[in-house]
Short mmCIF file of C-alpha atoms in Angstrom, two decimals:
data_model
loop_
_atom_site.label_atom_id
_atom_site.label_comp_id
_atom_site.label_asym_id
_atom_site.label_seq_id
_atom_site.Cartn_x
_atom_site.Cartn_y
_atom_site.Cartn_z
CA UNK A 57 43.91 18.06 159.58
CA UNK A 58 43.42 16.70 155.85
CA UNK A 59 41.87 19.27 154.25
CA UNK A 60 44.58 21.76 155.60
CA UNK A 61 47.09 19.76 154.85
CA UNK A 62 45.90 19.60 151.18
CA UNK A 63 45.25 23.32 151.22
CA UNK A 64 48.58 24.08 152.23
CA UNK A 65 49.68 22.34 149.88
CA UNK A 66 47.74 23.83 147.04
CA UNK A 67 48.91 27.55 148.35
CA UNK A 68 52.28 25.68 148.03
CA UNK A 69 51.88 24.66 144.71
CA UNK A 70 50.29 27.68 143.60
CA UNK A 71 53.47 29.88 144.66
CA UNK A 72 55.61 26.66 142.81
CA UNK A 73 53.76 27.88 139.62
CA UNK A 74 53.71 31.61 140.11
CA UNK A 75 57.79 31.90 140.53
CA UNK A 76 58.14 29.51 137.38
CA UNK A 77 55.72 31.54 135.36
CA UNK A 78 57.61 34.88 136.56
CA UNK A 79 61.07 32.83 135.73
CA UNK A 80 59.43 31.98 132.27
CA UNK A 81 58.62 35.99 131.54
CA UNK A 82 62.08 37.76 132.48
CA UNK A 83 63.61 34.83 130.35
CA UNK A 84 61.41 35.74 127.22
CA UNK A 85 61.57 39.48 127.71
CA UNK A 86 65.83 38.90 128.10
CA UNK A 87 65.76 36.95 124.52
CA UNK A 88 63.41 39.77 122.97
CA UNK A 89 66.19 42.45 124.31
CA UNK A 90 68.69 40.35 122.56
CA UNK A 91 66.93 40.60 119.23
CA UNK A 92 65.89 44.02 119.31
CA UNK A 93 68.50 46.50 116.74
CA UNK A 94 70.12 49.38 118.75
CA UNK A 95 68.72 52.64 117.57
CA UNK A 96 71.18 54.77 115.31
CA UNK A 97 73.80 56.61 116.23
CA UNK A 98 73.09 60.88 115.91
CA UNK A 99 73.65 62.22 112.20
CA UNK A 100 77.34 63.74 111.98
CA UNK A 101 77.53 67.68 113.19
CA UNK A 102 77.08 69.66 109.90
CA UNK A 103 80.36 70.62 108.27
CA UNK A 104 81.39 74.29 109.41
CA UNK A 105 82.40 76.86 106.72
CA UNK A 106 85.08 79.32 107.37
CA UNK A 107 84.94 82.23 104.76
CA UNK A 108 88.79 83.10 104.52
CA UNK A 109 88.96 87.64 103.86
CA UNK A 110 88.68 87.96 100.23
CA UNK A 111 91.87 89.01 98.73
CA UNK A 112 93.04 92.35 98.36
CA UNK A 113 95.23 94.03 96.26
CA UNK A 114 99.58 93.63 96.58
CA UNK A 115 100.76 96.79 98.55
CA UNK A 116 97.65 99.23 98.92
CA UNK A 117 96.86 99.34 95.03
CA UNK A 118 93.40 99.73 93.58
CA UNK A 119 91.01 97.49 93.10
CA UNK A 120 91.24 97.28 89.44
CA UNK A 121 93.99 98.22 87.42
CA UNK A 122 95.45 97.86 83.87
CA UNK A 123 99.28 95.53 84.17
CA UNK A 124 101.40 95.16 81.51
CA UNK A 125 101.35 91.88 79.72
CA UNK A 126 103.48 88.96 79.10
CA UNK A 127 104.79 88.33 75.75
CA UNK A 128 105.53 84.53 74.84
CA UNK A 129 108.41 84.38 76.28
CA UNK A 130 107.35 85.77 79.48
CA UNK A 131 109.32 89.16 79.64
CA UNK A 132 107.10 91.52 80.62
CA UNK A 133 106.08 94.41 77.97
CA UNK A 134 106.60 97.56 80.02
CA UNK A 135 108.09 100.79 78.20
CA UNK A 136 111.19 99.61 78.81
CA UNK A 137 110.73 96.19 76.85
CA UNK A 138 112.33 96.02 73.21
CA UNK A 139 114.43 99.35 72.99
CA UNK A 140 117.53 100.15 71.53
CA UNK A 141 120.55 100.84 73.66
CA UNK A 142 120.14 104.93 73.51
CA UNK A 143 116.73 104.69 74.73
CA UNK A 144 118.10 102.68 77.54
CA UNK A 145 120.43 104.90 78.29
CA UNK A 146 117.39 107.85 78.64
CA UNK A 147 114.80 105.85 80.32
CA UNK A 148 117.46 104.74 83.09
CA UNK A 149 117.89 109.05 83.17
CA UNK A 150 114.04 109.29 83.21
CA UNK A 151 113.89 106.41 86.25
CA UNK A 152 116.54 107.74 88.32
CA UNK A 153 115.13 111.56 87.48
CA UNK A 154 111.60 110.25 89.36
CA UNK A 155 113.57 108.82 92.11
CA UNK A 156 115.31 112.15 92.56
CA UNK A 157 111.91 113.90 92.84
CA UNK A 158 109.78 111.66 94.36
CA UNK A 159 112.01 109.77 96.98
CA UNK A 160 112.85 112.53 99.67
CA UNK A 161 112.79 110.93 102.71
CA UNK A 162 115.81 111.44 104.58
CA UNK A 163 116.95 107.99 104.62
CA UNK A 164 117.16 108.64 100.47
CA UNK A 165 118.85 111.68 100.51
CA UNK A 166 122.09 109.94 98.56
CA UNK A 167 119.63 109.78 96.03
CA UNK A 168 119.84 113.53 94.32
CA UNK A 169 123.31 113.88 95.28
CA UNK A 170 124.01 110.80 93.37
CA UNK A 171 121.21 111.68 90.87
CA UNK A 172 123.03 115.11 90.28
CA UNK A 173 126.66 113.25 89.60
CA UNK A 174 124.87 111.29 87.15
CA UNK A 175 124.75 114.24 85.29
CA UNK A 176 128.14 115.23 85.25
CA UNK A 177 129.88 112.39 84.92
CA UNK A 178 128.11 110.37 82.23
CA UNK A 179 127.02 114.30 80.25
CA UNK A 180 128.37 112.42 77.35
CA UNK A 181 126.44 109.48 77.21
CA UNK A 182 123.22 111.61 77.49
CA UNK A 183 124.28 113.84 75.01
CA UNK A 184 124.91 111.20 72.45
CA UNK A 185 121.70 109.13 72.94
CA UNK A 186 119.46 112.03 73.56
CA UNK A 187 120.89 112.93 69.61
CA UNK A 188 120.08 109.55 68.76
CA UNK A 189 116.58 109.15 70.04
CA UNK A 190 115.94 112.87 67.49
CA UNK A 191 117.14 110.61 64.68
CA UNK A 192 114.77 107.60 65.65
CA UNK A 193 111.76 109.39 66.40
CA UNK A 194 112.40 111.52 62.67
CA UNK A 195 112.17 108.46 60.41
CA UNK A 196 108.91 108.16 62.15
CA UNK A 197 107.12 111.19 62.17
CA UNK A 198 107.72 114.48 60.04
CA UNK A 199 108.40 117.90 61.51
CA UNK A 200 106.02 118.56 65.07
CA UNK A 201 104.55 115.70 65.05
CA UNK A 202 108.45 114.16 65.92
CA UNK A 203 108.38 116.32 69.20
CA UNK A 204 105.38 115.28 70.33
CA UNK A 205 105.47 111.34 69.77
CA UNK A 206 108.49 111.41 71.30
CA UNK A 207 107.15 113.68 74.11
CA UNK A 208 104.64 111.52 74.98
CA UNK A 209 106.49 108.50 74.89
CA UNK A 210 108.67 109.55 77.45
CA UNK A 211 106.05 111.07 79.47
CA UNK A 212 105.13 107.19 79.15
CA UNK A 213 108.18 106.27 80.94
CA UNK A 214 107.94 109.22 83.85
CA UNK A 215 104.56 107.92 84.27
CA UNK A 216 105.37 104.28 84.77
CA UNK A 217 108.13 105.12 87.06
CA UNK A 218 106.01 107.07 89.08
CA UNK A 219 103.32 103.92 90.46
CA UNK A 220 102.26 105.14 94.07
CA UNK A 221 102.77 101.59 95.33
CA UNK A 222 106.19 100.70 93.82
CA UNK A 223 107.55 104.24 95.54
CA UNK A 224 109.26 102.51 99.46
CA UNK A 225 110.85 98.93 96.85
CA UNK A 226 111.70 101.79 93.77
CA UNK A 227 113.37 104.28 96.11
CA UNK A 228 115.47 101.22 97.99
CA UNK A 229 116.48 100.21 93.69
CA UNK A 230 117.15 103.34 93.57
CA UNK A 231 119.89 103.85 96.35
CA UNK A 232 121.91 101.43 95.34
CA UNK A 233 121.87 102.29 91.97
CA UNK A 234 123.18 105.37 93.18
CA UNK A 235 126.15 103.18 95.61
CA UNK A 236 126.88 101.33 92.88
CA UNK A 237 127.51 104.28 89.51
CA UNK A 238 129.65 104.76 91.90
CA UNK A 239 132.01 102.19 90.47
CA UNK A 240 130.89 102.44 86.42
CA UNK A 241 133.24 103.85 84.17
CA UNK A 242 131.66 106.64 82.13
CA UNK A 243 133.25 104.13 79.17
CA UNK A 244 131.48 101.43 80.45
CA UNK A 245 128.07 103.82 81.68
CA UNK A 246 126.46 102.63 77.80
CA UNK A 247 126.65 98.36 78.43
CA UNK A 248 125.62 98.56 81.91
CA UNK A 249 122.95 100.57 81.39
CA UNK A 250 121.18 97.63 80.74
CA UNK A 251 122.19 96.75 84.07
CA UNK A 252 121.16 99.95 86.18
CA UNK A 253 117.31 100.53 84.23
CA UNK A 254 116.74 96.68 85.23
CA UNK A 255 117.40 97.35 88.32
CA UNK A 256 115.27 99.93 88.92
CA UNK A 257 112.23 97.90 87.04
CA UNK A 258 112.59 95.33 88.95
CA UNK A 259 110.13 96.04 92.13
CA UNK A 260 107.80 97.47 89.46
CA UNK A 261 107.87 94.26 87.92
CA UNK A 262 107.78 91.93 91.14
CA UNK A 263 104.39 94.35 92.14
CA UNK A 264 102.65 93.74 88.70
CA UNK A 265 103.63 89.30 89.25
CA UNK A 266 101.62 90.14 92.67
CA UNK A 267 99.08 91.73 90.81
CA UNK A 268 98.35 89.12 88.66
CA UNK A 269 98.31 86.79 91.87
CA UNK A 270 95.75 89.02 93.44
CA UNK A 271 93.14 88.96 90.50
CA UNK A 272 94.02 84.65 90.14
CA UNK A 273 93.19 84.49 93.85
CA UNK A 274 90.26 86.68 93.78
CA UNK A 275 88.34 84.85 90.72
CA UNK A 276 89.20 81.82 92.71
CA UNK A 277 87.74 83.26 95.94
CA UNK A 278 84.96 84.51 93.67
CA UNK A 279 84.21 81.00 92.08
CA UNK A 280 83.88 79.60 95.46
CA UNK A 281 82.27 81.77 97.63
CA UNK A 282 80.63 83.90 95.05
CA UNK A 283 81.04 87.87 94.70
CA UNK A 284 79.83 88.93 98.55
CA UNK A 285 80.87 85.76 100.16
CA UNK A 286 77.58 84.33 100.33
CA UNK A 287 77.57 80.58 99.15
CA UNK A 288 75.04 77.48 99.20
CA UNK A 289 76.50 74.31 101.18
CA UNK A 290 75.02 71.88 100.76
CA UNK A 291 75.12 68.59 103.27
CA UNK A 292 77.84 65.36 102.51
CA UNK A 293 76.20 61.71 101.57
CA UNK A 294 75.92 60.94 105.38
CA UNK A 295 74.18 63.94 106.08
CA UNK A 296 71.64 63.61 103.58
CA UNK A 297 70.65 59.74 104.58
CA UNK A 298 70.79 60.94 107.97
CA UNK A 299 68.24 63.86 107.62
CA UNK A 300 63.98 62.35 107.79
CA UNK A 301 62.16 61.53 105.00
CA UNK A 302 59.80 64.48 104.53
CA UNK A 303 55.76 63.94 105.56
CA UNK A 304 55.27 65.92 102.47
CA UNK A 305 56.91 64.82 99.28
CA UNK A 306 58.57 62.32 100.33
CA UNK A 307 62.49 63.36 99.53
CA UNK A 308 64.64 64.46 101.53
CA UNK A 309 66.05 68.47 102.29
CA UNK A 310 68.42 69.35 99.86
CA UNK A 311 70.89 71.34 102.43
CA UNK A 312 71.31 74.53 101.84
CA UNK A 313 72.34 77.27 104.31
CA UNK A 314 69.12 77.27 105.33
CA UNK A 315 67.74 73.80 105.78
CA UNK A 316 67.83 71.63 109.24
CA UNK A 317 70.58 70.08 107.88
CA UNK A 318 72.19 73.00 106.45
CA UNK A 319 76.56 74.04 107.59
CA UNK A 320 77.36 77.06 110.19
CA UNK A 321 78.76 79.65 107.87
CA UNK A 322 81.40 81.93 109.89
CA UNK A 323 81.86 84.57 107.54
CA UNK A 324 81.92 88.55 108.77
CA UNK A 325 79.09 90.59 108.08
CA UNK A 326 80.66 93.27 105.05
CA UNK A 327 80.83 89.70 102.72
CA UNK A 328 77.16 89.48 102.56
CA UNK A 329 75.45 92.24 100.12
CA UNK A 330 74.18 94.01 102.59
CA UNK A 331 73.68 93.88 106.81
CA UNK A 332 70.08 93.37 106.60
CA UNK A 333 70.81 90.28 104.18
CA UNK A 334 73.70 89.21 106.74
CA UNK A 335 71.02 89.76 110.06
CA UNK A 336 68.19 87.51 108.38
CA UNK A 337 70.55 85.02 108.02
CA UNK A 338 71.68 84.82 111.24
CA UNK A 339 68.20 85.01 112.60
CA UNK A 340 67.02 81.74 110.50
CA UNK A 341 70.06 80.39 111.63
CA UNK A 342 69.13 80.86 115.83
CA UNK A 343 65.64 79.98 114.42
CA UNK A 344 67.09 76.31 113.59
#
């Protein structure tokens, strides 16, 4: 029995020792776990660059065209800039004539009727202005050259008021002028001609301002996105730090659109220089 008791006691001691050892290991592992650093957070998602549509000319105008410049005082230097009273009267007549010929839609019928009335009611002012203009050109040119010079200038005036993108707003302005002329006495017409010409010219000045703004917007767009909407996007500092170090050079990647941290770019295919180039870029994005 003694040996039996001894054996039993030894067995219980071993079991107690095994339990103590297991508890110590658990405490050690818990302490080590408390000292371990948590895993780094995942890198932030790449930036998403949405390329807005490329600016387009206003009112369906061509991509490239010349517009009258502005003087130092901000006044647009059109064919109507800095002219005499007689030339103002005649330029108004020319503009009104263009409106009568070009504004042929039914809603603009009063323009033609108003122009016919205008020629009759203000004929004396028109005759006097024409004679003064002839005399002015003869002081600068001699013989046939004076006639050619006046006709050349007058062609510029007609062309100015025949700019297709402005047709609709110009015809609307001519409608308003036609109605206003009914209240202008012949004795008041010379002074009023400045007002009338300014109203007919206003839609064109507004268009030139819009075209200047288009060119400024286009320059800013091209500066940011390139002439075809192709850009190189680099990650921010946080994304650069999150990139792994390259095994070969030990340097971090530059982060262009073709790198592992490159931005996703959303842009219509026509912004790229070719459909093949756009397809190639999409292929590289899928490969990543």
